[in-house]
Tab-separated table of C-alpha atoms and ligand atoms in Angstrom:
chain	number	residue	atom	x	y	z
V	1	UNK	CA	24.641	1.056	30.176
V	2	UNK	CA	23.901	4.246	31.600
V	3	UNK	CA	25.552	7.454	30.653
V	4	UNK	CA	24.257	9.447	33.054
V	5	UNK	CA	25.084	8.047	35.940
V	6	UNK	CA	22.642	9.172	38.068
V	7	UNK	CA	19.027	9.097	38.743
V	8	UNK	CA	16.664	10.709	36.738
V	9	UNK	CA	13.269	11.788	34.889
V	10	UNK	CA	12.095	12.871	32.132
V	11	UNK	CA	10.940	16.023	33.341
V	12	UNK	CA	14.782	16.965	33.568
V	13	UNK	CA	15.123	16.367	37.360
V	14	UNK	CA	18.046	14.471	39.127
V	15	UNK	CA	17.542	12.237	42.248
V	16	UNK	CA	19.585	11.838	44.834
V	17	UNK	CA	21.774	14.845	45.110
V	18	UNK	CA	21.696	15.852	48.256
V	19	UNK	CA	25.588	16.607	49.549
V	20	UNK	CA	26.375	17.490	45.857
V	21	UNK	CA	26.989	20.807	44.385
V	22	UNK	CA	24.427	22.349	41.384
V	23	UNK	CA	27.420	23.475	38.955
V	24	UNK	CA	29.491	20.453	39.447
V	25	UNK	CA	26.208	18.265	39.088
V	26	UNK	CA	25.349	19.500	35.811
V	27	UNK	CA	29.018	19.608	34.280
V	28	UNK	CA	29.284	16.048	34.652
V	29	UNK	CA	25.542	15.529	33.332
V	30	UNK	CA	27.267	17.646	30.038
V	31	UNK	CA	30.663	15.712	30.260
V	32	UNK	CA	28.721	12.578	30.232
V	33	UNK	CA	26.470	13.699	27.161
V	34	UNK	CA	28.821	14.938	25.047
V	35	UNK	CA	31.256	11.652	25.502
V	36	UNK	CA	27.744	9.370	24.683
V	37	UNK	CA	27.429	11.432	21.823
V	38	UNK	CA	30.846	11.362	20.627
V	39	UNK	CA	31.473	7.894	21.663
V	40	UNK	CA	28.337	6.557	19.811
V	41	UNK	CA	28.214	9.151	17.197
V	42	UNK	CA	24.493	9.643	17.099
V	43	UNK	CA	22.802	13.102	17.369
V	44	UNK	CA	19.805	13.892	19.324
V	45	UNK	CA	17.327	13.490	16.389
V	46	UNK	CA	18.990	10.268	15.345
V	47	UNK	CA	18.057	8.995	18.983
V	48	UNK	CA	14.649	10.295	18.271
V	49	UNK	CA	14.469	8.714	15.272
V	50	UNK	CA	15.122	5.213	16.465
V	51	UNK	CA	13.416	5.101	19.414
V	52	UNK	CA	10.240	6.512	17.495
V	53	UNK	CA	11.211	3.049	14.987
V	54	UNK	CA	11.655	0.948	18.349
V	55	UNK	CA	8.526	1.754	20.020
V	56	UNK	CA	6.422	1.039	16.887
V	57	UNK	CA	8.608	-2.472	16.908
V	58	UNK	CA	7.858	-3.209	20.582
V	59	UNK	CA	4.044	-2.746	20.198
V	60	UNK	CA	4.322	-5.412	17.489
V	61	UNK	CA	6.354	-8.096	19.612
V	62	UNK	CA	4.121	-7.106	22.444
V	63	UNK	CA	0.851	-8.379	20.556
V	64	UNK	CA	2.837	-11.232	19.334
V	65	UNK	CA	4.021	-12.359	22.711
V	66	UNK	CA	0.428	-11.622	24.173
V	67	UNK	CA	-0.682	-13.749	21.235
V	68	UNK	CA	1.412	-16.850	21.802
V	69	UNK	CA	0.727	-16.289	25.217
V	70	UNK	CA	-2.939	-16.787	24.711
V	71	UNK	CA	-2.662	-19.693	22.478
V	72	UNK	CA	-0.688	-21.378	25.241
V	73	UNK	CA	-3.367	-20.935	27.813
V	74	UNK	CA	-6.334	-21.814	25.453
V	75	UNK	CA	-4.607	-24.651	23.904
V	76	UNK	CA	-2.853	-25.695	26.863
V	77	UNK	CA	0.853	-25.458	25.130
V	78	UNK	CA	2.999	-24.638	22.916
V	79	UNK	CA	4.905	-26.376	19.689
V	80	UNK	CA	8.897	-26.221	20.389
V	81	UNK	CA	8.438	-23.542	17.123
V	82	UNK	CA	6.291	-21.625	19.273
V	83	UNK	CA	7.944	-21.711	22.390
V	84	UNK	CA	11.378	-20.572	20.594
V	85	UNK	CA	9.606	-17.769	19.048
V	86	UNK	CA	8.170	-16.608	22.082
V	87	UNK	CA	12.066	-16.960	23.689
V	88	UNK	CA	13.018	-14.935	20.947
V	89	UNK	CA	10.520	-12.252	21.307
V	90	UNK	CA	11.253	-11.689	24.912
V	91	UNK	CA	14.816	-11.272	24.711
V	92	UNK	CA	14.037	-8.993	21.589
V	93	UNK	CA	11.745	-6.877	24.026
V	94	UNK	CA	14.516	-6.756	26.613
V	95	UNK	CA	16.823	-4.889	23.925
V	96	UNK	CA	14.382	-2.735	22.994
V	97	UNK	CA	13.495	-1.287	26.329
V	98	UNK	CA	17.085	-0.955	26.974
V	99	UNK	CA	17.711	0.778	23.726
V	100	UNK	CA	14.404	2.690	24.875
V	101	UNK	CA	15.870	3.712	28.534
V	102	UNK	CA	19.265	5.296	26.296
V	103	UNK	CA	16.945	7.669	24.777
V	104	UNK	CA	15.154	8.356	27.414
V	105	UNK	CA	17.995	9.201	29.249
V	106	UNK	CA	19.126	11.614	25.903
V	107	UNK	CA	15.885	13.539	26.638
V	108	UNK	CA	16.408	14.040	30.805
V	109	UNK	CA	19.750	15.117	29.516
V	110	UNK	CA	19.073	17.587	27.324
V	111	UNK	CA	16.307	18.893	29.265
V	112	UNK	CA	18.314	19.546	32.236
V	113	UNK	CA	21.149	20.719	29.646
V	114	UNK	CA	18.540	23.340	28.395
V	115	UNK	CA	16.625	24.171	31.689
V	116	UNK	CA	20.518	24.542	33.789
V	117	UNK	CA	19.654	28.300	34.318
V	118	UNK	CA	16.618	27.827	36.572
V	119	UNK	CA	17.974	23.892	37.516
V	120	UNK	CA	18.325	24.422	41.540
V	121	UNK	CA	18.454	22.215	44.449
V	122	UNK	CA	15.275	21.313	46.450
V	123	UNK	CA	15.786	20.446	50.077
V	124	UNK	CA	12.702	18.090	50.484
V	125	UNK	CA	11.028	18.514	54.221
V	126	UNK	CA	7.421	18.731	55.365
V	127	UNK	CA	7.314	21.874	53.279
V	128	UNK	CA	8.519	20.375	49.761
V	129	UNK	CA	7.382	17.017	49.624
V	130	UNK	CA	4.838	18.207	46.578
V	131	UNK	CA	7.925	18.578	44.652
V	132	UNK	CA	8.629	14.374	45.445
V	133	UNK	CA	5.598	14.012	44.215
V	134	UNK	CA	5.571	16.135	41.025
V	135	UNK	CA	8.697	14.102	40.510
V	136	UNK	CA	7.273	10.213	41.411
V	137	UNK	CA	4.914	10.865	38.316
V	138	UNK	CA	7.777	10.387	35.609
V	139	UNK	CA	9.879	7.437	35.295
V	140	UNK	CA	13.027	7.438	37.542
V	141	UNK	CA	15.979	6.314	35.186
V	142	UNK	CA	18.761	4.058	36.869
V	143	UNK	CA	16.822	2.949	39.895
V	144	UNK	CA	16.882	-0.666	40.179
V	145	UNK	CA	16.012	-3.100	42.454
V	146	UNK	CA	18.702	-4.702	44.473
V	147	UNK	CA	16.860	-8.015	44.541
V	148	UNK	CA	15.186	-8.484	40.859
V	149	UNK	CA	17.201	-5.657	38.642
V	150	UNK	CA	13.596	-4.431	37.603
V	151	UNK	CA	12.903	-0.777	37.587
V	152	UNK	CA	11.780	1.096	41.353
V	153	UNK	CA	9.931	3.658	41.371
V	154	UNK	CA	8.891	6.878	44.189
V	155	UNK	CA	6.252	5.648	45.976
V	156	UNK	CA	4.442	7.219	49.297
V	157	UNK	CA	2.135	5.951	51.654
V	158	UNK	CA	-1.245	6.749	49.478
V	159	UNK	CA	-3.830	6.878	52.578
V	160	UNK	CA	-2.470	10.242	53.393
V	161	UNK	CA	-3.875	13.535	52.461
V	162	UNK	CA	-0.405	14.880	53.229
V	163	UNK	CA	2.674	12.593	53.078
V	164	UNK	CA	5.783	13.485	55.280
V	165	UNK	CA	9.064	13.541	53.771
V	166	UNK	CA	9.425	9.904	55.899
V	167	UNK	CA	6.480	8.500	54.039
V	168	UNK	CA	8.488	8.310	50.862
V	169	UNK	CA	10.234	4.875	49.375
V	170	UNK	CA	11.526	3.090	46.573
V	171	UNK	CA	9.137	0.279	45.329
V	172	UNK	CA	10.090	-2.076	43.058
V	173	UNK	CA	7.667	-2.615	40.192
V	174	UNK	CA	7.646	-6.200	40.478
V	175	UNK	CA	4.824	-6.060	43.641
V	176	UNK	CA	2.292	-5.390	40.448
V	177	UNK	CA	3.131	-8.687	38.926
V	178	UNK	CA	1.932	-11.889	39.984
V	179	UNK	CA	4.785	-13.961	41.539
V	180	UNK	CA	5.715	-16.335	44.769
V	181	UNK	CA	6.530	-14.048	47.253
V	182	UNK	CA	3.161	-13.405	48.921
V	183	UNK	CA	1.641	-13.522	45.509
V	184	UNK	CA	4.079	-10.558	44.138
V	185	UNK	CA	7.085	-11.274	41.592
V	186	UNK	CA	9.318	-8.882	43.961
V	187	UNK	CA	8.299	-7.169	47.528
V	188	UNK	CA	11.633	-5.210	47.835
V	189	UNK	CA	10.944	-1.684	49.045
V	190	UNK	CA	14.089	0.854	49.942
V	191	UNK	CA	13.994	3.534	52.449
V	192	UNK	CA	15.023	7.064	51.194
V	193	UNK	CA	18.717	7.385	51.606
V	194	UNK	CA	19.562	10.902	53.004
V	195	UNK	CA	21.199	11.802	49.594
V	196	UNK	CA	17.801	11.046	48.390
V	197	UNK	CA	16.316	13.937	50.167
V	198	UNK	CA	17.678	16.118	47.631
V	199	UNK	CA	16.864	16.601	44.101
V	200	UNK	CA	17.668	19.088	41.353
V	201	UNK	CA	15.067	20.547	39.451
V	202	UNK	CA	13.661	23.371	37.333
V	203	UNK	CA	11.941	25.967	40.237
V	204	UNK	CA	10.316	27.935	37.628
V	205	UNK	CA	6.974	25.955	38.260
V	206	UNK	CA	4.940	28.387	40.445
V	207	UNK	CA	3.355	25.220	42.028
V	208	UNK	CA	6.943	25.054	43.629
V	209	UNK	CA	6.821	28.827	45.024
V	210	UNK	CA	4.115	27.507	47.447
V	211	UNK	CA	4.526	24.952	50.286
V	212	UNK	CA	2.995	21.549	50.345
V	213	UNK	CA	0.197	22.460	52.378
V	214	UNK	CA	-0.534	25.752	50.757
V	215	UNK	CA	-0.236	23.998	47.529
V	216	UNK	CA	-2.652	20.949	48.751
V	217	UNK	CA	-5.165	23.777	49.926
V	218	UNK	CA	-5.542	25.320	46.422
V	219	UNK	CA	-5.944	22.055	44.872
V	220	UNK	CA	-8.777	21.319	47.178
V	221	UNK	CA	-10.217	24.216	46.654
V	222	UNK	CA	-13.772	23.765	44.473
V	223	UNK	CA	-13.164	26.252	42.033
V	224	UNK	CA	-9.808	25.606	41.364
V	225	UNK	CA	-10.771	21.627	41.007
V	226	UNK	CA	-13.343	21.729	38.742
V	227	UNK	CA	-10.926	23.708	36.625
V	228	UNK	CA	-8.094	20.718	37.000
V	229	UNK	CA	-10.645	18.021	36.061
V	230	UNK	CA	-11.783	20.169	32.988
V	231	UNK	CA	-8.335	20.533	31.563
V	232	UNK	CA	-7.580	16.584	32.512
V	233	UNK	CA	-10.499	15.484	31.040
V	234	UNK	CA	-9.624	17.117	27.465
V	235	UNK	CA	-6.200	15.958	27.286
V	236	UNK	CA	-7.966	12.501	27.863
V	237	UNK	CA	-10.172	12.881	25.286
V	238	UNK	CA	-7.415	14.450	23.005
V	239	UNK	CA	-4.485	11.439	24.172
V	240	UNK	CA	-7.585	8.816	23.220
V	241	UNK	CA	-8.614	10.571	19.771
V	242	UNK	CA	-4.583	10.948	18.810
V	243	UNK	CA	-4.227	6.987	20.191
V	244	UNK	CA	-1.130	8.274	21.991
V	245	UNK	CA	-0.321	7.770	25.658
V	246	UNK	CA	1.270	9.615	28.113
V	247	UNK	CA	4.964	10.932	27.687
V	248	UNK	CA	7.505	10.356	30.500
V	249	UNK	CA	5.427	7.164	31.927
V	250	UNK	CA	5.861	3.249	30.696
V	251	UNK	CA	4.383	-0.114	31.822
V	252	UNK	CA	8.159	-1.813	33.194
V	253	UNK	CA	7.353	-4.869	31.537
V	254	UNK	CA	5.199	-3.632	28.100
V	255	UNK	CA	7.622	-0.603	27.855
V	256	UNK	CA	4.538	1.051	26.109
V	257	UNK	CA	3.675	4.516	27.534
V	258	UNK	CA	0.479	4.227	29.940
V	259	UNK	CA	-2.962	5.387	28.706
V	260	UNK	CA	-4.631	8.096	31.300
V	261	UNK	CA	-8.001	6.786	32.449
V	262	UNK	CA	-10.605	7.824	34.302
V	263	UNK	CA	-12.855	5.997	37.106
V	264	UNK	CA	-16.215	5.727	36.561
V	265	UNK	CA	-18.232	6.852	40.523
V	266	UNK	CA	-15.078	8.635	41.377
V	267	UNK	CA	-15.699	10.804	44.828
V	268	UNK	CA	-13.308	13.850	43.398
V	269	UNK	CA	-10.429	15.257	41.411
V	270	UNK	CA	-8.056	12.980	43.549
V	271	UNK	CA	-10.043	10.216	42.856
V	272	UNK	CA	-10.743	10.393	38.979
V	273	UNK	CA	-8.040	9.623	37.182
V	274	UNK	CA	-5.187	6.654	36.849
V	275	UNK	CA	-2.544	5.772	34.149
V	276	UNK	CA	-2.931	1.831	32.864
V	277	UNK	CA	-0.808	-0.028	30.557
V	278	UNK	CA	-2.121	-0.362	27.203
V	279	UNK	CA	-2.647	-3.960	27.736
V	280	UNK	CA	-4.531	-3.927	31.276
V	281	UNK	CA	-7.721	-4.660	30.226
V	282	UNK	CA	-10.612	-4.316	33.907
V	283	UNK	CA	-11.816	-7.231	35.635
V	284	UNK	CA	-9.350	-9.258	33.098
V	285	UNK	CA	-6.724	-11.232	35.771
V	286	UNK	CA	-4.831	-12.226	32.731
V	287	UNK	CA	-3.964	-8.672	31.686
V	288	UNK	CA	-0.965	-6.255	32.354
V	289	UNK	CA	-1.407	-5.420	35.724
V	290	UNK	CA	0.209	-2.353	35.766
V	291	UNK	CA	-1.962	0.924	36.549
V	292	UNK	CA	-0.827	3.820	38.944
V	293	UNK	CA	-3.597	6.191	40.590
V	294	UNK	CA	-2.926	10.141	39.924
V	295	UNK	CA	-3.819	10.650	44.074
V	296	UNK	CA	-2.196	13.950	44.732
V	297	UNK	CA	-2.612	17.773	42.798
V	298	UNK	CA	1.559	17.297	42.781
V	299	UNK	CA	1.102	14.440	40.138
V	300	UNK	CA	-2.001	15.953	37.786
V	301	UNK	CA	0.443	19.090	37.363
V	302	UNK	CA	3.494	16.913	36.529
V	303	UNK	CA	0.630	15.100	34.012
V	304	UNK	CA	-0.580	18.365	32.698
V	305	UNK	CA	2.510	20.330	32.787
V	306	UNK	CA	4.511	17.579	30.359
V	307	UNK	CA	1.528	16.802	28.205
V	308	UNK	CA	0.397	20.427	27.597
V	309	UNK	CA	3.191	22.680	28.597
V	310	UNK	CA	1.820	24.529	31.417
V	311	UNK	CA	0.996	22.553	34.819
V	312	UNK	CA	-2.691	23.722	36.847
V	313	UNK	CA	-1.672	26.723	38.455
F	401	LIG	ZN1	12.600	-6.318	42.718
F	402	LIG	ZN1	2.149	-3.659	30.698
C-alpha cells in the first residue's frame, strides 16, 4: 500500500533513519514518488482533489454508522437491512481511510521533496528530544501495530517536565478504545528501536537551534506563555468559526481531523489545550474516545507552526 516505504509525517519528517544516509534517503523518497505517480497516473492536485471528495464522504458514513449505532443501543437491535448496511459502511470507511493515508503520504512526500535543501538528520539525545516531540504531534504514516494492524503513534511518559530520549515509545491507538484486554482494544507498546533515534527533518525551525532544556525554559517563561496561549487561543477560535480541524492529526478510527480544545480550570499553557475527535462528546462513555493532550511547548509549535505557518518562537 505504501509508496513510501518508510515512516513519516505530515510535517515532511522521516522516522527511523538512523544508520541511513540524507542524499540516499531522499532519492528513494523521489524514486518512490515519481513511480506512484507514474504508475497511478494521478498528479498532486488530482490527489487533492479526491481526498478533499473522500473526507466530505467519510463524515457522511461516519454519522450514518454513529446513527445505526444508536438505534441499535436504544432499540436494542438491528433489522438484518440494518445490520448489512452498517457492514457495508464500515468496510466503506476502511477504503476511505486507506485511500486517505495515500494522500497523506503524497503531501509528506512532497514536503520533504520541497524542503530537501534544509532536510538534515537529527541525532535525538537528552539535548533533542523537543524535536521527538515536535514530531509525535503529526500522524506517523506506516507505523502499525504488530498485534492489531491499527495505527501507533510517538508517545512519552507525560508526568515528566522533561522526557529522556528513553522515555519515548510506540503506542498503539487501540489502548483509547474500549476492548478485553484490561478494558483496552490493544495494549501493545514498542520500545524505540535504535534506528528510531534518528529522524530527518527540516532544521530551519529556530525552536530546533536551541536544546531541549533551553527550549523548555523559554516556554516556561511568563511572558513568552501568555504570548503562546494568545496565538493558540485565536487559531481556536478561527479553526471553530471556519468548522475545520486541525491539519496533519486524525481520530484512527473516525479518520476525521481532531478539533483543538481547550480545558476549562486549566493550571497553565501546558495544561490548556487538547485535540478531540469530532465525535468525542465530555462525560459521554458512548463517544469517540479519542483526545490527545498538547503537554509540551514542542507540540503547541508543531500545532502552530502547521496551522499558521510560523511555530512560537
Ligand atoms: Zn494494536
Ligand atoms: Zn473518532
Amino acid at each position: 500500500m505504501s509508496f513510501l516505504q518508510r515512516i513519516a509525517n505530515g510535517l515532511g519528517t522521516l522516522l527511523g533513519v538512523l544508520v541511513e544516509a540524507t542524499v540516499t534517503v531522499i532519492q528513494g523518497i523521489k524514486q518512490g514518488f515519481e513511480d506512484y505517480q507514474r504508475r497511478t497516473g494521478l498528479s498532486s492536485s488530482d490527489v487533492r482533489t479526491q481526498a478533499q471528495r473522500d473526507r466530505e464522504r467519510l463524515r457522511v458514513v461516519n454519522e450514518e454508522i454513529i446513527y445505526l449505532r444508536n438505534r441499535h443501543r436504544s432499540s436494542g437491535g438491528l433489522s438484518e437491512r440494518e445490520r448489512r448496511r452498517w457492514h457495508d459502511l464500515k468496510e466503506e470507511r476502511d477504503a476511505l481511510n486507506q485511500e486517505l493515508g495515500r494522500a497523506k503520504e503524497v503531501q509528506a512526500a512532497e514536503k520533504i521533496i520541497d524542503n530537501e535543501s534544509v532536510i538534515e538528520k537529527v541525532e535525538i539525545d537528552l539535548n533533542t528530544t523537543h524535536v521527538l516531540q515536535y514530531n509525535a504531534f503529526a500522524d506517523s504514516l506506516n507505523k502499525r501495530c504488530r498485534v492489531c494492524g491499527r495505527p501507533m503513534k510517538l508517545q512519552w511518559r507525560r508526568d515528566l517536565a522533561i522526557a529522556g530520549p528513553r522515555d519515548f515509545f510506540w503506542g498503539c491507538t487501540g489502548w483509547y478504545l474500549p476492548g478485553t484486554n484490561d478494558g483496552h482494544a490493544c495494549k501493545f507498546q514498542e520500545k524505540l528501536a535504535r534506528n528510531d533515534f534518528g529522524l530527518m527533518t527540516d532544521i530551519s525551525e529556530p525552536e530546533f537551534e536551541l536544546s531541549a532544556e533551553e527550549f523548555g525554559i523559554i516556554v516556561d517563561d511568563p511572558g513568552t506563555s501568555s504570548i503562546i496561549a494568545e496565538r493558540v487561543s485565536d487559531l481556536q477560535s478561527d479553526l471553530k468559526k471556519k468548522k475545520h480541524g486541525v491539519e496533519l492529526v486524525t481520530c484512527p478510527v473516525h479518520g476525521e481531523n481532531m478539533v483543538l480544545r481547550n480545558k476549562s480550570g486549566a493550571s497553565g499553557l501546558l495544561d490548556s489545550y487538547f485535540l478531540a475527535c469530532p465525535h468525542w462528546r465530555p462525560h459521554d462513555d458512548n463517544s469517540c474516545p479519542f483526545m490527545e493532550k498538547l503537554k509540551s511547548g514542542a507540540q503547541l509549535a508543531a500545532l502552530l507552526k502547521s496551522q499558521t505557518g510560523r511555530g512560537v518562537l
